[in-house]
Short mmCIF file of C-alpha atoms and ligand atoms in Angstrom, two decimals:
data_model
loop_
_atom_site.label_atom_id
_atom_site.label_comp_id
_atom_site.label_asym_id
_atom_site.label_seq_id
_atom_site.Cartn_x
_atom_site.Cartn_y
_atom_site.Cartn_z
CA MET E 186 -3.76 70.03 67.69
CA THR E 187 -6.00 71.42 70.38
CA GLU E 188 -8.71 69.03 71.40
CA ARG E 189 -12.12 69.94 69.95
CA THR E 190 -15.44 69.51 71.65
CA SER E 191 -18.79 68.93 70.03
CA ILE E 192 -21.50 71.53 70.39
CA HIS E 193 -24.09 68.74 70.29
CA GLY E 194 -22.89 67.02 73.46
CA GLN E 195 -21.17 63.68 74.12
CA TRP E 196 -22.14 60.10 74.92
CA SER E 197 -21.91 59.55 78.67
CA SER E 198 -19.56 56.55 78.31
CA ARG E 199 -17.94 54.11 75.92
CA LEU E 200 -20.78 51.67 76.61
CA VAL E 201 -23.32 54.19 75.46
CA PHE E 202 -21.35 54.77 72.27
CA ILE E 203 -21.33 51.04 71.66
CA LEU E 204 -25.04 50.78 72.27
CA ALA E 205 -25.87 53.68 70.04
CA ALA E 206 -23.60 52.54 67.22
CA THR E 207 -24.98 48.99 67.54
CA GLY E 208 -28.45 50.52 67.50
CA SER E 209 -27.54 52.22 64.25
CA ALA E 210 -25.99 49.13 62.71
CA VAL E 211 -28.63 46.58 63.78
CA GLY E 212 -31.87 47.28 62.03
CA LEU E 213 -33.97 46.32 59.05
CA GLY E 214 -30.70 45.63 57.22
CA ASN E 215 -30.05 42.57 59.39
CA ILE E 216 -33.52 41.13 59.77
CA TRP E 217 -35.38 42.26 56.65
CA LYS E 218 -32.75 42.93 53.97
CA PHE E 219 -30.03 40.39 54.67
CA PRO E 220 -32.36 37.35 54.36
CA TYR E 221 -34.11 38.60 51.25
CA ILE E 222 -31.04 39.59 49.28
CA THR E 223 -29.36 36.31 50.36
CA GLY E 224 -32.41 34.54 48.95
CA GLU E 225 -32.22 36.51 45.72
CA ASN E 226 -28.52 35.97 45.26
CA GLY E 227 -28.33 32.24 45.78
CA GLY E 228 -27.28 31.78 49.43
CA GLY E 229 -23.93 30.42 50.66
CA ALA E 230 -21.43 32.05 48.28
CA PHE E 231 -23.16 35.40 48.67
CA VAL E 232 -23.01 35.08 52.49
CA LEU E 233 -19.30 34.24 52.32
CA VAL E 234 -18.49 37.30 50.20
CA TYR E 235 -20.55 39.44 52.54
CA LEU E 236 -18.66 38.12 55.62
CA LEU E 237 -15.33 38.70 53.88
CA CYS E 238 -16.34 42.28 53.08
CA ILE E 239 -17.30 42.89 56.72
CA ALA E 240 -13.84 41.72 57.78
CA VAL E 241 -11.55 43.39 55.27
CA VAL E 242 -13.57 46.42 54.18
CA GLY E 243 -16.21 47.08 56.85
CA ILE E 244 -14.20 46.93 60.04
CA PRO E 245 -11.22 49.03 58.81
CA ILE E 246 -13.52 51.67 57.34
CA MET E 247 -15.67 51.73 60.44
CA MET E 248 -12.54 52.41 62.50
CA ALA E 249 -11.60 55.20 60.11
CA GLU E 250 -15.05 56.77 60.29
CA VAL E 251 -15.13 56.78 64.09
CA MET E 252 -11.60 58.15 64.22
CA LEU E 253 -12.31 60.98 61.78
CA GLY E 254 -15.51 61.81 63.58
CA ARG E 255 -13.91 61.96 66.97
CA ARG E 256 -11.09 64.13 65.68
CA GLY E 257 -13.39 66.52 63.82
CA ARG E 258 -16.20 66.61 66.42
CA GLN E 259 -18.68 68.13 63.99
CA SER E 260 -21.23 67.03 61.38
CA PRO E 261 -19.51 64.88 58.74
CA ILE E 262 -19.57 67.78 56.22
CA ASN E 263 -17.75 70.09 58.60
CA THR E 264 -15.55 67.39 60.03
CA MET E 265 -14.25 66.57 56.54
CA THR E 266 -13.69 70.26 55.78
CA ALA E 267 -11.86 70.87 59.05
CA LEU E 268 -9.69 67.77 58.84
CA ALA E 269 -8.87 68.40 55.14
CA LYS E 270 -7.65 71.85 56.09
CA GLU E 271 -5.67 70.52 59.03
CA GLU E 272 -4.00 67.91 56.86
CA GLY E 273 -3.33 70.32 54.02
CA ALA E 274 -5.76 68.62 51.65
CA SER E 275 -8.39 70.11 49.34
CA SER E 276 -11.65 71.36 50.83
CA ALA E 277 -13.42 69.29 48.14
CA TRP E 278 -13.24 66.43 50.68
CA SER E 279 -16.34 67.91 52.25
CA LEU E 280 -18.13 66.24 49.30
CA VAL E 281 -17.85 62.96 51.24
CA GLY E 282 -20.09 64.57 53.86
CA TRP E 283 -22.51 65.90 51.25
CA SER E 284 -22.86 62.58 49.46
CA GLY E 285 -23.47 61.00 52.89
CA VAL E 286 -26.27 63.44 53.63
CA LEU E 287 -27.86 62.62 50.28
CA ALA E 288 -27.46 58.87 50.82
CA GLY E 289 -29.06 59.26 54.27
CA PHE E 290 -32.10 60.98 52.68
CA ILE E 291 -32.47 58.32 50.09
CA ILE E 292 -32.11 55.39 52.48
CA LEU E 293 -34.40 56.86 55.11
CA SER E 294 -37.12 57.48 52.53
CA TYR E 295 -37.62 53.76 51.86
CA TYR E 296 -36.41 52.57 55.23
CA SER E 297 -39.33 54.36 56.82
CA VAL E 298 -41.73 52.65 54.41
CA ILE E 299 -40.53 49.18 55.35
CA ALA E 300 -40.45 50.11 59.06
CA GLY E 301 -44.08 51.09 58.48
CA TRP E 302 -44.81 47.50 57.37
CA ALA E 303 -43.27 46.26 60.65
CA LEU E 304 -45.49 48.70 62.59
CA ALA E 305 -48.56 47.44 60.76
CA TYR E 306 -47.57 43.86 61.57
CA VAL E 307 -47.44 44.59 65.29
CA PHE E 308 -51.22 45.10 65.15
CA ARG E 309 -51.88 42.27 62.78
CA VAL E 310 -50.05 39.72 64.90
CA ALA E 311 -51.47 41.08 68.14
CA GLY E 312 -54.97 40.86 66.71
CA GLY E 313 -54.47 37.12 66.11
CA LEU E 314 -54.70 37.43 62.36
CA PHE E 315 -52.05 34.80 61.81
CA ASN E 316 -53.12 32.19 64.36
CA GLY E 317 -52.96 28.87 62.55
CA ALA E 318 -52.53 30.59 59.20
CA ASP E 319 -50.84 28.77 56.26
CA ALA E 320 -48.44 30.25 53.72
CA ALA E 321 -51.26 31.33 51.41
CA GLY E 322 -53.15 33.10 54.22
CA VAL E 323 -50.04 34.92 55.35
CA GLN E 324 -49.27 35.95 51.82
CA ALA E 325 -52.78 37.32 51.39
CA VAL E 326 -52.33 39.58 54.44
CA PHE E 327 -49.05 40.85 53.03
CA THR E 328 -50.39 41.66 49.59
CA GLY E 329 -53.47 43.22 51.24
CA LEU E 330 -51.20 45.62 53.05
CA THR E 331 -48.69 46.42 50.34
CA GLY E 332 -51.42 46.80 47.72
CA ASP E 333 -53.05 49.62 49.64
CA PRO E 334 -51.09 52.90 49.25
CA GLU E 335 -53.20 54.83 51.71
CA ARG E 336 -52.53 52.43 54.53
CA LEU E 337 -48.82 52.38 53.70
CA ILE E 338 -48.72 56.17 53.74
CA ALA E 339 -50.29 56.22 57.18
CA TRP E 340 -47.70 53.82 58.63
CA HIS E 341 -44.85 55.57 56.86
CA THR E 342 -46.01 58.87 58.31
CA LEU E 343 -46.20 57.43 61.80
CA PHE E 344 -42.71 55.97 61.59
CA MET E 345 -41.25 59.20 60.19
CA LEU E 346 -42.83 61.19 63.06
CA MET E 347 -41.39 58.78 65.59
CA SER E 348 -37.89 59.18 64.13
CA MET E 349 -38.10 62.96 63.95
CA ALA E 350 -39.30 63.12 67.57
CA VAL E 351 -36.25 61.25 68.88
CA VAL E 352 -33.75 63.20 66.78
CA ALA E 353 -35.33 66.48 67.85
CA ARG E 354 -34.63 65.64 71.52
CA GLY E 355 -30.86 65.43 70.94
CA VAL E 356 -27.96 63.22 71.59
CA ARG E 357 -28.25 62.49 75.28
CA ALA E 358 -31.95 62.69 75.93
CA GLY E 359 -33.15 61.28 72.67
CA LEU E 360 -30.76 58.79 71.22
CA GLU E 361 -29.31 57.05 74.27
CA LYS E 362 -32.46 55.91 75.96
CA ALA E 363 -33.98 54.03 73.05
CA VAL E 364 -31.28 51.41 72.69
CA THR E 365 -30.28 50.29 76.14
CA TYR E 366 -32.81 47.49 76.75
CA LEU E 367 -34.36 46.91 73.37
CA MET E 368 -31.40 45.50 71.50
CA PRO E 369 -30.77 42.67 73.97
CA ALA E 370 -34.49 41.85 73.97
CA LEU E 371 -34.52 41.59 70.18
CA PHE E 372 -31.60 39.28 70.34
CA VAL E 373 -33.35 36.95 72.75
CA LEU E 374 -36.45 36.84 70.56
CA LEU E 375 -34.39 35.88 67.53
CA PHE E 376 -33.29 32.86 69.49
CA VAL E 377 -36.94 31.96 70.21
CA LEU E 378 -37.52 31.98 66.46
CA LEU E 379 -34.40 29.97 65.92
CA GLY E 380 -35.83 27.35 68.29
CA TYR E 381 -38.98 27.19 66.19
CA ALA E 382 -36.94 26.94 63.00
CA MET E 383 -35.18 23.87 64.45
CA SER E 384 -38.53 22.19 64.88
CA THR E 385 -39.67 22.70 61.27
CA GLY E 386 -37.85 19.68 59.83
CA ALA E 387 -36.10 21.91 57.28
CA PHE E 388 -33.47 23.34 59.56
CA ILE E 389 -30.60 21.60 57.81
CA ASP E 390 -31.87 22.74 54.41
CA GLY E 391 -31.88 26.28 55.75
CA LEU E 392 -28.31 25.96 57.05
CA LYS E 393 -27.15 24.45 53.76
CA PHE E 394 -28.68 27.29 51.81
CA LEU E 395 -26.95 29.87 54.01
CA PHE E 396 -23.58 28.27 54.47
CA GLN E 397 -22.88 25.94 51.56
CA PRO E 398 -21.30 28.07 48.89
CA ASP E 399 -22.09 27.50 45.19
CA PHE E 400 -19.73 29.96 43.53
CA GLY E 401 -21.44 29.68 40.19
CA LYS E 402 -24.30 31.62 41.73
CA LEU E 403 -22.09 34.63 42.36
CA PHE E 404 -21.79 35.35 38.68
CA TYR E 405 -25.11 34.09 37.39
CA VAL E 406 -28.45 35.38 38.50
CA CYS E 407 -31.19 32.84 38.10
CA GLU E 408 -34.91 33.38 37.97
CA THR E 409 -37.63 30.82 38.00
CA VAL E 410 -40.56 31.75 35.84
CA ALA E 411 -43.50 29.31 35.62
CA GLY E 412 -41.34 26.43 36.84
CA THR E 413 -38.39 26.89 34.44
CA GLU E 414 -35.18 28.38 35.68
CA SER E 415 -33.25 30.74 33.45
CA CYS E 416 -29.84 32.14 34.37
CA GLU E 417 -27.83 35.07 33.10
CA LEU E 418 -24.30 36.27 33.68
CA SER E 419 -24.09 39.13 36.15
CA GLY E 420 -21.41 40.70 38.31
CA SER E 421 -24.02 42.11 40.56
CA PRO E 422 -24.27 39.63 43.48
CA VAL E 423 -20.71 40.47 44.56
CA LEU E 424 -21.51 44.20 44.45
CA VAL E 425 -24.75 43.61 46.37
CA ALA E 426 -22.86 41.62 49.04
CA MET E 427 -20.29 44.45 49.42
CA GLY E 428 -22.96 47.14 49.35
CA HIS E 429 -24.78 45.30 52.09
CA ALA E 430 -21.64 45.14 54.26
CA PHE E 431 -21.67 48.95 54.16
CA PHE E 432 -25.41 49.22 54.64
CA THR E 433 -25.59 46.87 57.60
CA LEU E 434 -22.71 48.57 59.41
CA SER E 435 -24.10 52.05 58.60
CA LEU E 436 -20.89 52.95 56.79
CA GLY E 437 -19.94 55.29 53.97
CA MET E 438 -22.43 58.07 54.72
CA GLY E 439 -21.25 59.67 57.94
CA ALA E 440 -23.74 58.02 60.34
CA ILE E 441 -20.94 56.29 62.27
CA MET E 442 -18.73 59.34 61.80
CA VAL E 443 -21.26 61.58 63.50
CA TYR E 444 -21.69 59.07 66.31
CA GLY E 445 -17.89 59.01 66.62
CA SER E 446 -17.92 62.76 66.99
CA TYR E 447 -19.88 62.32 70.25
CA MET E 448 -17.47 59.64 71.56
CA PRO E 449 -15.47 60.46 74.68
CA LYS E 450 -11.69 60.80 74.15
CA GLY E 451 -9.48 58.06 75.49
CA THR E 452 -11.74 55.12 74.77
CA SER E 453 -10.61 52.35 72.42
CA ILE E 454 -11.95 52.79 68.88
CA ALA E 455 -10.66 49.39 67.69
CA ARG E 456 -12.27 47.30 70.42
CA SER E 457 -15.61 49.06 70.20
CA THR E 458 -15.69 48.71 66.43
CA VAL E 459 -14.90 45.03 66.32
CA LEU E 460 -17.52 44.35 68.95
CA ILE E 461 -20.18 46.31 67.01
CA ALA E 462 -19.38 44.53 63.77
CA LEU E 463 -19.51 41.10 65.48
CA LEU E 464 -22.85 41.79 67.08
CA ASP E 465 -24.31 43.07 63.86
CA THR E 466 -23.12 40.02 61.94
CA LEU E 467 -24.39 37.66 64.57
CA VAL E 468 -27.87 39.21 64.43
CA ALA E 469 -27.99 38.83 60.61
CA LEU E 470 -26.83 35.23 60.69
CA VAL E 471 -29.27 34.21 63.39
CA ALA E 472 -32.09 35.92 61.48
CA GLY E 473 -31.07 33.99 58.36
CA MET E 474 -30.94 30.70 60.26
CA ALA E 475 -34.40 31.34 61.61
CA ILE E 476 -35.97 32.37 58.32
CA PHE E 477 -34.70 29.94 55.69
CA PRO E 478 -35.89 26.77 57.45
CA ILE E 479 -39.41 28.30 57.53
CA VAL E 480 -39.05 29.17 53.82
CA PHE E 481 -38.15 25.60 52.85
CA ALA E 482 -40.56 23.89 55.25
CA ASN E 483 -43.43 25.73 53.62
CA GLY E 484 -42.38 25.39 50.04
CA LEU E 485 -41.78 29.14 49.66
CA GLU E 486 -39.41 30.84 47.26
CA PRO E 487 -36.16 32.10 48.90
CA GLY E 488 -35.84 34.76 46.18
CA SER E 489 -39.30 36.22 46.67
CA GLY E 490 -37.95 39.67 47.48
CA PRO E 491 -38.63 42.38 50.04
CA GLY E 492 -41.70 40.64 51.46
CA LEU E 493 -39.67 37.59 52.57
CA ILE E 494 -39.75 38.03 56.33
CA PHE E 495 -43.30 39.30 56.26
CA GLN E 496 -44.40 36.16 54.47
CA THR E 497 -42.42 33.65 56.51
CA LEU E 498 -42.19 34.72 60.13
CA PRO E 499 -45.98 35.05 60.66
CA ILE E 500 -46.30 31.35 59.69
CA ALA E 501 -43.99 30.58 62.62
CA PHE E 502 -45.86 32.83 65.01
CA GLY E 503 -49.14 31.37 63.85
CA ALA E 504 -47.97 27.84 64.62
CA MET E 505 -45.86 28.08 67.78
CA PRO E 506 -47.25 28.05 71.32
CA GLY E 507 -47.46 31.65 72.60
CA GLY E 508 -46.93 32.85 69.02
CA GLN E 509 -49.33 35.71 69.29
CA PHE E 510 -47.40 37.11 72.23
CA PHE E 511 -43.89 36.43 70.84
CA GLY E 512 -44.89 37.64 67.42
CA THR E 513 -46.20 40.94 68.70
CA LEU E 514 -43.11 41.44 70.77
CA PHE E 515 -40.90 40.55 67.81
CA PHE E 516 -42.42 43.19 65.55
CA VAL E 517 -42.35 45.77 68.33
CA LEU E 518 -38.65 45.12 68.74
CA LEU E 519 -38.08 45.17 65.01
CA VAL E 520 -39.67 48.60 64.94
CA PHE E 521 -37.31 49.71 67.70
CA ALA E 522 -34.32 48.32 65.84
CA ALA E 523 -35.40 50.27 62.75
CA TRP E 524 -36.05 53.35 64.84
CA SER E 525 -32.54 53.38 66.34
CA SER E 526 -31.14 53.06 62.83
CA ALA E 527 -33.37 55.69 61.28
CA ILE E 528 -32.27 58.33 63.75
CA SER E 529 -28.67 57.78 62.70
CA LEU E 530 -29.62 58.28 59.05
CA ILE E 531 -30.89 61.81 59.81
CA GLU E 532 -28.31 62.83 62.39
CA PRO E 533 -25.51 63.93 59.94
CA ALA E 534 -27.89 66.31 58.18
CA VAL E 535 -29.42 67.61 61.41
CA ALA E 536 -26.01 68.25 62.92
CA TRP E 537 -25.06 70.25 59.82
CA LEU E 538 -28.26 72.30 59.80
CA VAL E 539 -27.70 73.16 63.46
CA GLU E 540 -24.04 74.10 62.93
CA ASN E 541 -24.35 76.01 59.69
CA ARG E 542 -27.85 77.33 59.50
CA GLY E 543 -28.41 77.93 63.18
CA LEU E 544 -31.60 75.84 63.17
CA THR E 545 -32.81 74.28 66.44
CA ARG E 546 -32.76 70.52 66.47
CA VAL E 547 -36.51 70.48 66.38
CA ARG E 548 -36.67 72.54 63.18
CA ALA E 549 -33.81 70.71 61.56
CA SER E 550 -35.48 67.35 62.19
CA ALA E 551 -38.77 68.62 60.90
CA VAL E 552 -37.24 69.91 57.64
CA ILE E 553 -35.44 66.70 56.98
CA GLY E 554 -38.34 64.48 58.03
CA MET E 555 -40.75 66.20 55.69
CA THR E 556 -38.44 66.06 52.68
CA THR E 557 -37.68 62.35 53.14
CA TRP E 558 -41.37 61.62 53.71
CA VAL E 559 -42.18 62.95 50.22
CA LEU E 560 -39.47 60.85 48.61
CA GLY E 561 -40.83 57.83 50.46
CA LEU E 562 -44.09 58.06 48.52
CA GLY E 563 -42.24 56.82 45.45
CA SER E 564 -41.23 53.64 47.28
CA ILE E 565 -44.77 53.16 48.54
CA PHE E 566 -46.12 53.31 45.00
CA SER E 567 -43.44 50.82 43.87
CA PHE E 568 -45.44 48.09 45.64
CA ASN E 569 -48.77 48.96 44.08
CA ILE E 570 -49.66 51.62 41.48
CA TRP E 571 -46.13 51.78 40.10
CA SER E 572 -45.34 48.09 40.26
CA GLY E 573 -45.99 47.43 36.54
CA ASP E 574 -43.19 47.02 34.01
CA GLU E 575 -43.94 50.38 32.41
CA TYR E 576 -42.80 52.07 35.61
CA LYS E 577 -39.49 50.16 35.77
CA LEU E 578 -36.04 51.31 34.80
CA PHE E 579 -33.42 48.57 34.14
CA GLY E 580 -36.06 46.11 35.34
CA LYS E 581 -36.18 47.78 38.75
CA THR E 582 -38.93 49.59 40.55
CA PHE E 583 -38.38 53.06 42.03
CA PHE E 584 -37.80 51.44 45.43
CA ASP E 585 -35.29 48.94 43.99
CA LEU E 586 -33.46 51.70 42.14
CA LEU E 587 -33.13 53.90 45.23
CA ASP E 588 -31.87 50.99 47.30
CA TYR E 589 -29.42 49.91 44.58
CA LEU E 590 -28.08 53.44 44.09
CA ALA E 591 -27.66 54.23 47.78
CA ALA E 592 -26.52 50.88 49.18
CA ASN E 593 -24.49 49.48 46.31
CA ILE E 594 -23.03 52.65 44.81
CA MET E 595 -23.10 55.63 47.11
CA LEU E 596 -22.12 53.91 50.34
CA PRO E 597 -19.13 51.95 48.87
CA LEU E 598 -17.98 55.08 47.08
CA GLY E 599 -18.25 57.13 50.25
CA GLY E 600 -16.39 54.39 52.08
CA LEU E 601 -13.65 54.31 49.45
CA LEU E 602 -13.07 58.05 49.82
CA ILE E 603 -13.04 57.77 53.60
CA ALA E 604 -10.44 55.01 53.31
CA LEU E 605 -8.29 57.07 50.97
CA PHE E 606 -8.52 60.13 53.20
CA ALA E 607 -7.73 58.29 56.43
CA GLY E 608 -5.04 56.12 54.90
CA TRP E 609 -3.25 58.39 52.47
CA LEU E 610 -4.05 62.02 53.12
CA MET E 611 -4.10 62.08 56.85
CA LYS E 612 -0.66 62.23 58.40
CA ARG E 613 0.43 59.11 60.19
CA GLU E 614 0.94 61.07 63.45
CA SER E 615 -2.64 62.26 63.36
CA SER E 616 -4.19 58.84 63.12
CA VAL E 617 -1.69 57.30 65.54
CA ASP E 618 -2.59 60.00 68.04
CA GLU E 619 -6.36 59.54 67.62
CA PHE E 620 -6.33 55.72 67.79
CA ALA E 621 -3.75 55.43 70.59
CA MET E 622 -3.48 51.65 70.09
CA HIS E 623 -0.81 48.98 70.09
CA ALA E 624 1.71 49.42 67.33
CA TRP E 625 1.00 46.05 65.63
CA ARG E 626 -2.76 46.69 65.61
CA TYR E 627 -2.23 50.13 64.18
CA GLY E 628 0.07 48.64 61.56
CA LEU E 629 -2.60 46.10 60.56
CA TRP E 630 -5.26 48.76 60.27
CA ARG E 631 -2.96 50.89 58.21
CA VAL E 632 -2.26 48.15 55.71
CA LEU E 633 -5.93 47.36 55.45
CA ILE E 634 -7.08 50.95 55.06
CA ARG E 635 -4.37 51.98 52.57
CA TYR E 636 -4.35 48.91 50.34
CA VAL E 637 -6.80 46.13 51.06
CA SER E 638 -10.10 48.00 51.57
CA PRO E 639 -9.74 50.50 48.68
CA LEU E 640 -8.54 47.76 46.30
CA ALA E 641 -11.41 45.49 47.28
CA VAL E 642 -13.98 48.25 46.63
CA VAL E 643 -12.43 49.13 43.26
CA VAL E 644 -12.19 45.50 42.16
CA VAL E 645 -15.82 44.82 43.09
CA PHE E 646 -16.96 47.96 41.18
CA LEU E 647 -15.01 46.94 38.13
CA ASN E 648 -16.37 43.42 38.41
CA ALA E 649 -19.92 44.77 38.50
CA VAL E 650 -19.46 46.70 35.32
CA GLY E 651 -18.04 43.62 33.64
CA ILE E 652 -14.33 44.54 33.59
CA PHE E 653 -13.14 41.66 35.79
N1 LIG G 919 -27.42 49.74 59.36
C1 LIG G 919 -28.87 49.89 59.22
C2 LIG G 919 -29.48 48.53 59.08
O1 LIG G 919 -28.77 47.54 58.88
O2 LIG G 919 -30.67 48.45 59.11
C3 LIG G 919 -29.22 50.81 58.11
C4 LIG G 919 -28.42 52.04 58.01
C5 LIG G 919 -28.39 52.94 59.08
C6 LIG G 919 -27.65 52.27 56.88
C7 LIG G 919 -27.62 54.08 59.04
C8 LIG G 919 -26.87 53.40 56.84
C9 LIG G 919 -26.84 54.28 57.91
F1 LIG G 919 -26.09 55.31 57.84
#
C-alpha cells in the first residue's frame, strides 16, 4: 500500500497526539459523569466492572481505532470506506463512520449544556457565592441555575461558540494549543480537592463506597423514596459501566480514529494508547475519591444524579482556605477539559464535510455547531419545563434518553463493529504493518480484538436485555 497523507494536516509529534487524545478522553465524563453514575449504580462493583471494561474492551478497541485512522488518514466515514475497499470488504462499513457522526451530534448536544453549567459555576464561585455555604445553600444555587432555561441557553450558546471557534481553526493551530498546559493543571487541582476530602472525616467511607464491591448491586437498582429503599432487578448497571468505558475513552464514534488519522507514522500506537487510558482512569478515580467523602460527610445522597459534583464540590470550596481561588480555577479547568473533548466530538463530521462537500473548516464547524445547539435545547428543558413525568419515556428525561442511547448503545455498537473489522476483516499483514510492534504484544492484541472484546460487548448487551 502506498502511504496516505491527510489533507487536514498532522500532529507535530507523538507527544502532541498523546496530549490531544488525552484532551479528548479526559473531560466531563471523568469528573461529572463517572461520580454520578457510580453513585446511581451502587459504587464498588460498578467501578470494578468499569475498570475491567477499560482493560479488556477499551484499550484493544482504542488501539484498533488509532490504527484504522492512521492507515486511512481521512474522516472516519471515508477511512472506513477506503479500508473496506482495500481489504475487499463491503462498502457498508462506512456505516460505522455515519453512526459515529450521529453519536457525536447527540453527545455534544447535551455535553455542551453541562459544560455550560461548569461555565456558570466559574462566576458563581469567583463571586464568593459559596463561601461558608452549607449543603442546602449549595443545592439552592444549583436548582436556581438549572431551573432557569434562559440562563442555561445562554451558557450552552457560549460553550458551543467556544467549541466551534477552536475546530474552525484546524488541527495544528486550534486543537494542539488548548491542551498542553491545562490538563496537568487540572490534575494538580484534583489533588488539592483530594486533600480536602481527606480532612472531612468521611474519607474512608468514600473509599469503601468506591472500592468495596457489593455484587448484588450490579443486578438490582435501588431507589430510596421517602426513607424507604426499594430495589428491582436490572441488567442495566453492567451496560452503563461498559458504555461509560467507551464514553470516557472517546471510543466507538470515530473521535479517536480521526485523531489517529493525524498521527505521524512510525510512532508506537500501543504505548500511546495504554498511557492515555491510564491517565484517563486515574483522573476519574481521583475525582471519585475527592467527591464521595464530601457526599458522606454532608449527609448527601450518592445517587442524586447529574447535579452531584455541582452540589458537593462547592461545599468543599466554601469551607477550605483559599477555596474561592481554587474553586474558580477548578471550574475554569473543568471547562477546558470539556472544551478539549467537545472539539473531538465535532471533528469527525467536520473532516467529512471538508473532504466531501468542499466546505471550509469555518463553515463546516458553523453548520455542525448550529444543528447540535438546537438539539441541546431538549436537554436544557429536561431540567426544568420538561422535567415532569408526563415528559418522560421509560422513566427517563430527554437528556437521560439521549445519554443512554449514545453512550450505552451507539458507542458500544460502534466499538463492536470496529473490533470485528480490525480483527476479522482486515488482513493480518495490514494490521501487523500499521502497528509495527513486538510479536507477542501484537498476538495479545489480536486475541483481545478478535475474541475477548467483541464477546464482552455482546454478553453485556444480552445481559442488559435480560438474556443472561
Ligand atoms: N471522553 C469524553 C469525556 O470523558 O468527557 C467525552 C467524549 C468525547 C465521548 C469524545 C466521546 C467522544 F467521541
